[in-house]
Short mmCIF file of C-alpha atoms in Angstrom, two decimals:
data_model
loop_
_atom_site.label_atom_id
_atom_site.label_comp_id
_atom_site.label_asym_id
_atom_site.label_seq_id
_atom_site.Cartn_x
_atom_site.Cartn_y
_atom_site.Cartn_z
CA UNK A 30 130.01 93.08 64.58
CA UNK A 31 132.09 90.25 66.38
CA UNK A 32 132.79 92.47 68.99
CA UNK A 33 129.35 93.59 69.78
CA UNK A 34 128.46 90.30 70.02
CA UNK A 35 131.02 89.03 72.39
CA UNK A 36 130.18 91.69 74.79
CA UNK A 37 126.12 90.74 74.58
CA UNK A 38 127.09 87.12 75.33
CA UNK A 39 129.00 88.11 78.69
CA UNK A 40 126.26 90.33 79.84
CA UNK A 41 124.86 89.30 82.70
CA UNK A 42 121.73 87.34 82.35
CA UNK A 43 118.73 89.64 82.66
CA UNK A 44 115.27 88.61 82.51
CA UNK A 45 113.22 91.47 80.61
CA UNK A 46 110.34 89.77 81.48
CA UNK A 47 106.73 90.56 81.98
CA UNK A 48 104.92 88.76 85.21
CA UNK A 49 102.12 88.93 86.65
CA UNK A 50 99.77 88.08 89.92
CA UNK A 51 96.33 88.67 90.43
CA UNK A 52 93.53 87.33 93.11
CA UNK A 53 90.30 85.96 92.59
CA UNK A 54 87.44 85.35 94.62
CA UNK A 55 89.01 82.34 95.94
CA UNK A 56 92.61 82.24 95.44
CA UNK A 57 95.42 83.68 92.83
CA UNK A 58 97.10 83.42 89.66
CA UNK A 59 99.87 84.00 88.90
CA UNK A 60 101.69 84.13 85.26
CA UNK A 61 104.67 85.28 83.68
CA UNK A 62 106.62 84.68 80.25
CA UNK A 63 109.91 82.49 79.50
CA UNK A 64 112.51 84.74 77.97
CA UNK A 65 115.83 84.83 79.78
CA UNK A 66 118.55 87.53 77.75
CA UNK A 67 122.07 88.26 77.94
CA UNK A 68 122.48 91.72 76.29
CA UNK A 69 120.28 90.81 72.76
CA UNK A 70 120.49 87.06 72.91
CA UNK A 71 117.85 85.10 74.08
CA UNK A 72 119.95 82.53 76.67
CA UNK A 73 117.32 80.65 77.59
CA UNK A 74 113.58 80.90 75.99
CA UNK A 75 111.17 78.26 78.10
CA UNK A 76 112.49 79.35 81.25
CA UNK A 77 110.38 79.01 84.48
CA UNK A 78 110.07 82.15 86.03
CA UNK A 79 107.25 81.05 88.50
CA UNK A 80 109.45 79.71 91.58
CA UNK A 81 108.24 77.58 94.47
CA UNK A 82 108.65 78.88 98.37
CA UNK A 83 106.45 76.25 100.14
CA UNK A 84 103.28 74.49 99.36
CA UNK A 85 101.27 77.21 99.50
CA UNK A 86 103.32 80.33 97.95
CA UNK A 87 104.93 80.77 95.17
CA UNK A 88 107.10 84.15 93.69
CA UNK A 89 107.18 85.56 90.31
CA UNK A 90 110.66 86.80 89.69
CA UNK A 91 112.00 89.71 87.36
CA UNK A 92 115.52 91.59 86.44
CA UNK A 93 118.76 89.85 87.33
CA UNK A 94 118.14 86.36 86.86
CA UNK A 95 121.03 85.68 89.57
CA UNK A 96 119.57 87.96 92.43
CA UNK A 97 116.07 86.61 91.71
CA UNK A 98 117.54 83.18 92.33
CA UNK A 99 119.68 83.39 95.16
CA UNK A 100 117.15 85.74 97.02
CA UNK A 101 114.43 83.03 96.58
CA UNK A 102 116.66 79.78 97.62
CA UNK A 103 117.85 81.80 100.77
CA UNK A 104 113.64 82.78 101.32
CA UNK A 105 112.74 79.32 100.90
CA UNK A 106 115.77 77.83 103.06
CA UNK A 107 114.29 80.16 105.66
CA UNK A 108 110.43 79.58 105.08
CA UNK A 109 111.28 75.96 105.70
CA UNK A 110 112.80 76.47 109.31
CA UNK A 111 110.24 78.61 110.04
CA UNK A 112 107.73 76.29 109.30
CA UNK A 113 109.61 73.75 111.12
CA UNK A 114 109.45 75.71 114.35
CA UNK A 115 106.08 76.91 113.85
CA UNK A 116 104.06 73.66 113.68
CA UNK A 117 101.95 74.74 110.24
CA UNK A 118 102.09 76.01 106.83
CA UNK A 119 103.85 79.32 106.89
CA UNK A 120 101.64 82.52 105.56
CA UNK A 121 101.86 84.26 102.18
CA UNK A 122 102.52 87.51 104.57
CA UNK A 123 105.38 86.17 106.09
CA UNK A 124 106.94 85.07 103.07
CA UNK A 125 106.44 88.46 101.42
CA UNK A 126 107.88 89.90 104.37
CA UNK A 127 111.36 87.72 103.71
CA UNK A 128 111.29 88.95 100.70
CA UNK A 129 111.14 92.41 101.52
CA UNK A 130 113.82 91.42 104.12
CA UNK A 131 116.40 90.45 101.58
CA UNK A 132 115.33 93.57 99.03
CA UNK A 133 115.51 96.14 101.53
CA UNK A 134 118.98 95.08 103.44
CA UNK A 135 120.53 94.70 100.28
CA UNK A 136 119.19 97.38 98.15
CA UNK A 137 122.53 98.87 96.44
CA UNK A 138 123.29 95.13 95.14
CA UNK A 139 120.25 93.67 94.34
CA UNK A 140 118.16 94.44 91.01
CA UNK A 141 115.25 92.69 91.28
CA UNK A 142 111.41 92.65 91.36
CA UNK A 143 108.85 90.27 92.52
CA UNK A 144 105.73 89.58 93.27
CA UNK A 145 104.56 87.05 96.04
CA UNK A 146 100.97 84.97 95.88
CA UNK A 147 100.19 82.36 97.27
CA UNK A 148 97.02 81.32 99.77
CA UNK A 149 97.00 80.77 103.43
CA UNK A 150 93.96 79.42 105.45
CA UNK A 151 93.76 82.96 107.41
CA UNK A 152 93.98 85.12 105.06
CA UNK A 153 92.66 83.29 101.72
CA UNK A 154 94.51 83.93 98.58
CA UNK A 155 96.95 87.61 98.95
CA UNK A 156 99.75 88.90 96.36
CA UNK A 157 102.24 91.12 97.19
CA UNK A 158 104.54 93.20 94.92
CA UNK A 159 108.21 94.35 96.22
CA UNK A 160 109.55 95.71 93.39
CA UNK A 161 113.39 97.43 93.22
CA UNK A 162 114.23 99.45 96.82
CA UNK A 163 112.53 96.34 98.77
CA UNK A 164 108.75 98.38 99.18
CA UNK A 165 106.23 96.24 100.12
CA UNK A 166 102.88 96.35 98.85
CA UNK A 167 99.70 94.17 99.17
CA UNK A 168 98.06 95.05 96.10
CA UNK A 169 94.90 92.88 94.35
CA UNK A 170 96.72 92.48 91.18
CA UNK A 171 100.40 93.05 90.87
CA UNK A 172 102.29 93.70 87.34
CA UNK A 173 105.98 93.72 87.06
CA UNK A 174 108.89 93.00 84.53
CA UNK A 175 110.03 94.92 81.55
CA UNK A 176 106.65 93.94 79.81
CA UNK A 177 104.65 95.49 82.72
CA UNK A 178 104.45 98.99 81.12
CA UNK A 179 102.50 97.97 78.02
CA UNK A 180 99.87 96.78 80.28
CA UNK A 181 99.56 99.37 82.68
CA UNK A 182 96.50 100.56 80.96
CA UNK A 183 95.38 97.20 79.83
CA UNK A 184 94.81 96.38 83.52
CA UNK A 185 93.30 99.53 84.39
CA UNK A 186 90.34 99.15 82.19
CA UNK A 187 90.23 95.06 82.50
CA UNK A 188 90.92 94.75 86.30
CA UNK A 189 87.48 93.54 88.01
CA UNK A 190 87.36 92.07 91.95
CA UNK A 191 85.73 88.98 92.46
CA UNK A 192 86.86 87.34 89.34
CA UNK A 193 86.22 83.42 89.29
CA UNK A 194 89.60 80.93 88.44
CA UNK A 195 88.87 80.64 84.56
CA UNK A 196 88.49 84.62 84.05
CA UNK A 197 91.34 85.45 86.46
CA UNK A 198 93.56 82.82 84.34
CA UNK A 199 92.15 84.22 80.96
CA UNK A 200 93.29 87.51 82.03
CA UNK A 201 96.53 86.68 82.75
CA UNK A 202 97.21 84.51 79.78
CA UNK A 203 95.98 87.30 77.86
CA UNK A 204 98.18 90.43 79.31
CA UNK A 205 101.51 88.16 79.37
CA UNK A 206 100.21 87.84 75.89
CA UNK A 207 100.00 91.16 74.21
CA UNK A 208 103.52 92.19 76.62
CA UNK A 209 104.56 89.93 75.22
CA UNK A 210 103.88 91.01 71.23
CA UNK A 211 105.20 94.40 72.51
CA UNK A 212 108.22 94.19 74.48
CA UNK A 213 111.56 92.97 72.91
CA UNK A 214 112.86 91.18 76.52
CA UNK A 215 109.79 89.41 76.89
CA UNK A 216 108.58 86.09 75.38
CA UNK A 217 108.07 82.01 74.78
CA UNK A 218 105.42 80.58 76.42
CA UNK A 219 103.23 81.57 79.09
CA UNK A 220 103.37 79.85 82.49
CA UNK A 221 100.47 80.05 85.25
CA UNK A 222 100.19 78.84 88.66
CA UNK A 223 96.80 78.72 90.32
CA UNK A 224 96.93 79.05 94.22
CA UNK A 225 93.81 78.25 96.34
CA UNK A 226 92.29 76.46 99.33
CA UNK A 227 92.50 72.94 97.16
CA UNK A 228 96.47 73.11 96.03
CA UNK A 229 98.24 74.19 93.06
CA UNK A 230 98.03 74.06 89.11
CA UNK A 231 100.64 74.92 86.55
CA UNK A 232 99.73 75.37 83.23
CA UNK A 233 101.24 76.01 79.87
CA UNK A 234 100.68 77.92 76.86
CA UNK A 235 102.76 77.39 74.34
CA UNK A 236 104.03 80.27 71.98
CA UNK A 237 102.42 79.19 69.12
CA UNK A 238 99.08 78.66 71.13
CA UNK A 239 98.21 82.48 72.11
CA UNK A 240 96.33 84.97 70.30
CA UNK A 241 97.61 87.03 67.59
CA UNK A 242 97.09 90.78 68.11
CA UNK A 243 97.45 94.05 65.78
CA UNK A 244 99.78 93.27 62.58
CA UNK A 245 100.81 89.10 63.72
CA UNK A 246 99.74 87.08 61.40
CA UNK A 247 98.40 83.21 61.39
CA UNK A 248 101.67 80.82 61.14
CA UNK A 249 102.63 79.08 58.15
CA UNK A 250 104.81 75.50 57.85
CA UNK A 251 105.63 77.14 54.21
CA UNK A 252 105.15 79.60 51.54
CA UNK A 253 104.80 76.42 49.69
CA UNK A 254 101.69 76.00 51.37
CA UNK A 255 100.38 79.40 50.78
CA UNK A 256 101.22 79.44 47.08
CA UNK A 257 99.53 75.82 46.55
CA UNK A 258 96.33 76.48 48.38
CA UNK A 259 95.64 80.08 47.30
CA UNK A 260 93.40 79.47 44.07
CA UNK A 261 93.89 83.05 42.76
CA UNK A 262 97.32 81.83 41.39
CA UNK A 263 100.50 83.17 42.94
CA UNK A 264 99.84 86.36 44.01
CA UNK A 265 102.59 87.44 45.92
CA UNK A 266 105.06 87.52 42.72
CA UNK A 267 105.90 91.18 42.03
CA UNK A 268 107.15 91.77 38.73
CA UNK B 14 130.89 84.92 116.24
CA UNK B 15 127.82 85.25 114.66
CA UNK B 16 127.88 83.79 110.75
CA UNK B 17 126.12 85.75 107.95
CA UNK B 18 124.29 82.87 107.09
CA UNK B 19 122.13 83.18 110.21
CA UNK B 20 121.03 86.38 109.63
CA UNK B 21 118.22 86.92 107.22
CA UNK B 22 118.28 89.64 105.46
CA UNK B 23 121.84 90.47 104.89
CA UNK B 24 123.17 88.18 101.84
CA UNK B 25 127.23 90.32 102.13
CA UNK B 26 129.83 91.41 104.91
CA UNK B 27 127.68 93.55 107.01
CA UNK B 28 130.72 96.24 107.41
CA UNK B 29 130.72 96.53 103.80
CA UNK B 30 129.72 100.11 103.17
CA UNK B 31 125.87 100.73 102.42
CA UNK B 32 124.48 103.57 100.56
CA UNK B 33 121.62 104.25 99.15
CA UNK B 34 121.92 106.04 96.32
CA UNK B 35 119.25 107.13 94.64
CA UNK B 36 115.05 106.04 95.28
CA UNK B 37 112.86 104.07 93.62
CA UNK B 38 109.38 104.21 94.82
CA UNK B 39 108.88 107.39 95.45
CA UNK B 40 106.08 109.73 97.25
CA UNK B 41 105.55 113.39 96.45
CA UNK B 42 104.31 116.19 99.06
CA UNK B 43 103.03 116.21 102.59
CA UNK B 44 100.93 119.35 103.77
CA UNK B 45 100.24 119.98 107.43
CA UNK B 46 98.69 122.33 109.36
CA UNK B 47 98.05 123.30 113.58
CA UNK B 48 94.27 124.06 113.76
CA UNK B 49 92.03 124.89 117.28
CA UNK B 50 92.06 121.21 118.33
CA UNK B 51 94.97 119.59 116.81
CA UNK B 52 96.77 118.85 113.57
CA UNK B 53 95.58 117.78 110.32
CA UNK B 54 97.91 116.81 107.76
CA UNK B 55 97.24 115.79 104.01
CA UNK B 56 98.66 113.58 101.68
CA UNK B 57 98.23 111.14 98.62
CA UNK B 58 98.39 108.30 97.68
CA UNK B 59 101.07 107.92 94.73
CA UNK B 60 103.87 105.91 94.75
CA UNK B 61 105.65 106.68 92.27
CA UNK B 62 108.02 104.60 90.17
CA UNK B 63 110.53 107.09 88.05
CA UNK B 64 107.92 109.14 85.97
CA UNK B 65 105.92 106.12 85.87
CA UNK B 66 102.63 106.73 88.43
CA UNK B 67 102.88 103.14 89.76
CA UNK B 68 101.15 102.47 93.00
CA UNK B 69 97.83 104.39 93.52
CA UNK B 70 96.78 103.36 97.50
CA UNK B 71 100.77 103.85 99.40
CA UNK B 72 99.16 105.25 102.72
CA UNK B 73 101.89 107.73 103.65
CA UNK B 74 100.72 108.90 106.77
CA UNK B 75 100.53 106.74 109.84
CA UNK B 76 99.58 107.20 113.75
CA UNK B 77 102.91 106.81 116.01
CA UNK B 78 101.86 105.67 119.67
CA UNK B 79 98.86 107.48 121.18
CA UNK B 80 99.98 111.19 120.38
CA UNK B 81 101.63 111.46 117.32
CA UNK B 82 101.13 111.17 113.11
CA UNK B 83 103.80 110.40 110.80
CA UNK B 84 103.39 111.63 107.17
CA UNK B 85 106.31 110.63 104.50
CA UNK B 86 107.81 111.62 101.36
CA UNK B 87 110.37 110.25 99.54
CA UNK B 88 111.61 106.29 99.04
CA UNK B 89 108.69 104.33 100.90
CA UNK B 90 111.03 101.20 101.25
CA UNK B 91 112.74 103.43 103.79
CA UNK B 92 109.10 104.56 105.27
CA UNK B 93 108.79 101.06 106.11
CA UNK B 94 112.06 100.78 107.48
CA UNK B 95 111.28 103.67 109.65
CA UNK B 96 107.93 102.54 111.05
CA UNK B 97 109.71 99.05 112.17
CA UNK B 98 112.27 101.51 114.62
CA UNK B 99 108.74 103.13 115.62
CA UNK B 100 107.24 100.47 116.61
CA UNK B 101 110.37 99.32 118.28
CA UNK B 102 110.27 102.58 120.11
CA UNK B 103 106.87 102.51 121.16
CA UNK B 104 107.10 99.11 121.93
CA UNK B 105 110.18 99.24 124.63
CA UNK B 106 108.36 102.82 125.98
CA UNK B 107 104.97 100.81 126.72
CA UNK B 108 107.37 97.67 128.40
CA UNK B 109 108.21 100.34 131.12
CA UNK B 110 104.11 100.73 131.89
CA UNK B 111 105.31 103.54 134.35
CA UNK B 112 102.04 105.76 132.25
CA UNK B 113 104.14 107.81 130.92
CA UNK B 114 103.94 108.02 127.43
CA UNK B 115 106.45 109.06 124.04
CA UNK B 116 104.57 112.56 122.87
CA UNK B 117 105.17 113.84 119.44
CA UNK B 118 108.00 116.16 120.61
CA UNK B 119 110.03 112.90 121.78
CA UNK B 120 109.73 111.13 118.36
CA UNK B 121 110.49 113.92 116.29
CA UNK B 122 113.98 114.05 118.53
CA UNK B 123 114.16 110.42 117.97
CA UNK B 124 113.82 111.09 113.56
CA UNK B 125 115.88 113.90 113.99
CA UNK B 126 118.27 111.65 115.25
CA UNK B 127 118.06 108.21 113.03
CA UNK B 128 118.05 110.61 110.06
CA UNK B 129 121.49 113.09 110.71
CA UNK B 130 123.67 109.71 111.91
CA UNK B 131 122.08 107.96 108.93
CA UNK B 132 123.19 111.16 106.65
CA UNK B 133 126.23 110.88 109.19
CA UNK B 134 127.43 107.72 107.21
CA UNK B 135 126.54 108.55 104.02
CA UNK B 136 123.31 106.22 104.18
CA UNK B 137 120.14 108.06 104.02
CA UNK B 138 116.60 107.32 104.46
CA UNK B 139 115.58 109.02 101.57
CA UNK B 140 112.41 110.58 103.30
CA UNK B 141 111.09 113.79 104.78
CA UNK B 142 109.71 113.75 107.61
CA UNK B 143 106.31 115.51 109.28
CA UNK B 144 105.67 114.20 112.67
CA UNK B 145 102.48 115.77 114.15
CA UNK B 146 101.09 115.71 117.29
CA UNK B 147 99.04 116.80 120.54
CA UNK B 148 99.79 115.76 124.12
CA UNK B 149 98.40 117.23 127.51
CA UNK B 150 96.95 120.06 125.27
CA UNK B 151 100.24 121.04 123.51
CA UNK B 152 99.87 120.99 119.94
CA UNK B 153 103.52 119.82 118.19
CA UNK B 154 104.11 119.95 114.40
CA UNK B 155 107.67 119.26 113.14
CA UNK B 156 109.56 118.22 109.88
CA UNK B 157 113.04 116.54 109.47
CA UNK B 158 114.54 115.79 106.00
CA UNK B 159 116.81 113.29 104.73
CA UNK B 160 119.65 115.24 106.19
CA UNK B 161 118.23 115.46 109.54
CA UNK B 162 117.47 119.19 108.92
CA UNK B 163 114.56 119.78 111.37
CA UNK B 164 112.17 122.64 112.65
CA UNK B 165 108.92 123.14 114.06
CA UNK B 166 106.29 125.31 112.83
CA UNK B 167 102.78 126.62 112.81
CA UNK B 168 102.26 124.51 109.15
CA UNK B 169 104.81 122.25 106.81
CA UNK B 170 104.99 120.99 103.90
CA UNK B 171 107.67 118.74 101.51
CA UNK B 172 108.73 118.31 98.21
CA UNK B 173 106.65 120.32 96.16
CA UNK B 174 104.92 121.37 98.59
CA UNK B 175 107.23 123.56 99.91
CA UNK B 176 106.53 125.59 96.81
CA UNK B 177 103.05 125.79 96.12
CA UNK B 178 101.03 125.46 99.55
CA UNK B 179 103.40 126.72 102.03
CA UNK B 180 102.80 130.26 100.08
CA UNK B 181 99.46 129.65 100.54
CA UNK B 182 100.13 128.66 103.93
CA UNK B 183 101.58 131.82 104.62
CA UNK B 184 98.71 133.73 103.33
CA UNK B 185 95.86 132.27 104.57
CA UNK B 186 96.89 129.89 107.98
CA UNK B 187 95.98 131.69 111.25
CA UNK B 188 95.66 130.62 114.98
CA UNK B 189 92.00 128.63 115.86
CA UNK B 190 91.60 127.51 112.22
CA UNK B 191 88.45 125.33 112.61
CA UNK B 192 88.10 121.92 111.34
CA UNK B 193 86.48 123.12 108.43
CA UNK B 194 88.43 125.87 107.50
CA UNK B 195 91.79 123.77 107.93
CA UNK B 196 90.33 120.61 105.91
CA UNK B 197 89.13 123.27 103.21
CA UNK B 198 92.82 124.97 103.32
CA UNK B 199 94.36 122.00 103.09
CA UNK B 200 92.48 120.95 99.86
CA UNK B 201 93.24 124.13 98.76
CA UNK B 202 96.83 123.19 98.52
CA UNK B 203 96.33 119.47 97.50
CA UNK B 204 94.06 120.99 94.50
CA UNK B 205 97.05 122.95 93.52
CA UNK B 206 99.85 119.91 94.05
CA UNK B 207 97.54 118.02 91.80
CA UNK B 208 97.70 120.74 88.92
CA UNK B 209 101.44 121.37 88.83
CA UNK B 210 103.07 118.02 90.40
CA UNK B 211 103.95 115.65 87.47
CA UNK B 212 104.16 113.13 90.25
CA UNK B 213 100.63 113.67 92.76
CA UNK B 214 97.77 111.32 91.87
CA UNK B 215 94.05 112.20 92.40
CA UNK B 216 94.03 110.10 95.93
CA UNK B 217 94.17 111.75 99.13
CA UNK B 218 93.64 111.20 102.47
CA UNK B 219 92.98 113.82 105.04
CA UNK B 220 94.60 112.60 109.13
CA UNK B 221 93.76 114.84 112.32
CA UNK B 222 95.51 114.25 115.52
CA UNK B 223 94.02 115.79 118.48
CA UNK B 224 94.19 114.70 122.28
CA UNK B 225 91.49 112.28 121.87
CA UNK B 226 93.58 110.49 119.06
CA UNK B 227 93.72 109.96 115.46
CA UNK B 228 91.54 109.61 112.76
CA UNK B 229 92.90 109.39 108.94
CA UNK B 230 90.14 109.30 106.61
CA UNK B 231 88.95 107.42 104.09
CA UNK B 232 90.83 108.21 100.63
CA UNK B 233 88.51 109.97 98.22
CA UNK B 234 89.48 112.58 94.82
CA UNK B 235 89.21 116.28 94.42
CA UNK B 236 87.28 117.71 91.50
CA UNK B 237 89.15 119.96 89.74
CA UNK B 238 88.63 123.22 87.07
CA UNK B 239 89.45 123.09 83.80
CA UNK B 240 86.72 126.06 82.96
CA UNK B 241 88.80 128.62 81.91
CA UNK B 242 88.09 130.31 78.25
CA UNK B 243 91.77 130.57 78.03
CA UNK B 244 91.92 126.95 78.14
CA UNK B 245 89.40 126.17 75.39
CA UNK B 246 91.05 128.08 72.91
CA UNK B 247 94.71 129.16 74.19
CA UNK B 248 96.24 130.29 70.67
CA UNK B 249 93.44 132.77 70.37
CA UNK B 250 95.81 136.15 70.29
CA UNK B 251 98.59 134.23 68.67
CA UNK B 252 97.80 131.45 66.10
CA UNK B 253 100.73 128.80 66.35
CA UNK B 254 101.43 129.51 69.63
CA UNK B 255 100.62 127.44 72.96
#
């Protein structure tokens, strides 16, 4: 049992994670979850999965938590010469298109998927997925992460354009959500960013503060507190 | 001596072997066809991810210069990668503005050639090719693989393609197809792709190429038949059985 254990602990750091981007009319949001494992342990569990590249874009990252990072601090090293030498706030595209840079060249070592949103004044608010191989996709919603297959069909029959910011949020809270009930790698609290013309919002939803789905139940401080305000008498003593 | 750290892009030693080894995002079959005016070539829009059908709008096929198509299977990471050398290519051919222009013959020499050095050094593009094309009233339709395997023929197809339409193909292509009659033959095929490939998705697009240029459609579905008797009730004869 020691054993097992000792290997889990040196395993690299993996987020099984669920994220998430979508566009609205008006901007994006994106979300993801905060569980970062090694092998069956849960290394870190508020992480912040939701990185900065400039002002105006931001990348959801998923897999290795080490390739995730190092491709985003070299993206956003590079985003901030570019904008530099171009005068003005550098475009979502371009910053996908890093992305894809670093994913594609480095394919065999990399194990990584992302997804890019942010808004730019020529193109309004974009996402872009480039999942593992380095593809690049401009997509109107983009799912990734472990978590992402549970809501595969979730999004197909909830996926609308022209959302406004509230029901594009509450869509996203509520899909990290439910991955989040299903998938063993994925969990904590859910973290959004909202992208649009006016700047950028981070919010966060604490564990205990999302909806329970299919067999959850309401939490409890204690039996205690069960057994004293159920007036039936204690029910739950099975002779 | 240039330092790694000023090239984006390439985070290791850049003599460090590179292969890839296997795909990720992947697209299934390309059909094509020579008809009266030109070529039309079909394919959808999957892009798929393992078993899981992950990306439902990848537009595989793309116009090359003025007088060529390319349509892709295979990793569309290295799709991408190839239509950056294309537009490379097209862009140093226009710099010479001497009105001469790259015809499809010329780029499918040019694929044939990235793809065998790239097999060369054990680094694939993991695609196959189908580069179609009309120029001065030549019509050119060509394939190259991921080993750099190529040919030219009267009507190609890839992955699965290779066994379900080019039968058909075989069968029912003939010279001075009409528009119509190609566009129906190539739904023909598509129809079948989409009944026995795990991996085709019910979103095509249709592309001619013809000396006036190209057009690739808009994508749209195929209906399909599921009106058999034998389908309603299969274990008729044979209780238990499928």
């Amino acid at each position: 049992m020691d054993q097992s254990i000792q290997n889990d602990l040196n395993a690299p750091h993996s987020m099984g994670t669920t994220i998430i981007g979508v566009t609205y009319n008006g901007g994006v949001v994106l979300g993801a979850d905060s569980r970062t494992s090694t092998g069956v342990y849960v290394a870190n569990r508020a992480s912040d999965k939701i990185t900065q590249l400039t002002d105006n874009v931001y990348l959801c990252r998923s897999g290795s938590a080490a390739d995730s990072q190092i491709v985003s601090d070299y993206v956003r090293h590079f985003l901030h010469q570019h904008t530099i030498q171009l005068g003005h706030p550098a475009t979502v595209k371009v910053a996908a298109n890093l992305i894809r840079l670093f994913s594609y060249n480095n394919k065999n070592m990399l194990q990584t998927g992302l997804i890019i949103g942010g808004w730019d004044k020529y193109e309004g608010g974009k996402i872009y997925g480039v999942p593992l191989g380095g593809t690049i996709l401009e997509q109107p919603f983009a799912i990734g992460g472990s978590g992402s297959t549970y809501l595969y069909g979730f999004f197909d029959q909830e996926w609308k354009e022209g959302m406004t910011k509230e029901e594009a949020e509450q869509l996203v809270v509520k899909a990290v959500s439910l991955a989040i009930a299903r998938d063993g790698a994925s969990g904590g609290v859910v973290r959004t960013v909202i992208i649009n013309s006016e700047g950028v919002t981070r919010n966060y939803y604490p564990g205990d503060a999302l909806p329970l789905w299919h067999e959850e139940l309401e939490p409890q401080n204690s039996l205690l507190d069960i057994l004293s305000s159920s007036s039936s008498g204690p029910d739950m003593m099975i002779s | 001596m240039e330092s790694n750290q000023s090239k984006p892009g390439l985070l290791c030693n850049p003599e460090g072997s590179q292969r890839t080894l296997y795909p990720y995002v992947t697209g299934t079959s390309v059909v094509a066809l020579k008809y009266k005016d030109g070529i039309l070539m079909a394919a959808d829009m999957g892009g798929s991810y393992g078993s899981t059908l992950r990306y439902k709008s990848v537009e595989r096929m793309k116009p090359i210069g003025k007088h060529s198509l390319l349509g892709a299977s295979g990793e569309i990471s290295d799709f991408q990668e190839l239509l950056h050398y294309l537009d490379e290519l097209i862009l140093y051919d226009n710099m010479w503005d001497d009105g001469n222009s790259l015809g499809p013959k010329e780029v499918h020499n040019y694929l044939t050639r990235v793809m065998y050095n790239r097999r060369n050094k054990f680094d694939p593009l993991w695609n196959s090719l189908v580069l179609g094309g009309v120029k001065k009233g030549q019509k050119y339709l060509g394939m190259v693989s991921m080993i750099g395997v190529n040919f030219e023929d009267n009507h190609v197809a890839t992955g699965f393609g290779n066994h379900l339409a080019r039968p058909i193909l075989r069968d029912e292509w003939h010279e001075n197809l009409t528009f119509e009659e190609g566009v129906k033959l190539l739904e023909k095929c598509m129809r079948v792709l989409l009944y026995r490939d795990r991996s085709a998705v019910n979103k095509l697009q249709i592309s001619k190429i013809t000396e006036e240029g190209v057009t690739i459609s808009q994508p749209y579905s195929l209906k399909t038949f599921w009106g058999f008797s034998a389908f309603e009730n299969p274990t008729l004869g044979a209780e238990g059985s499928w």
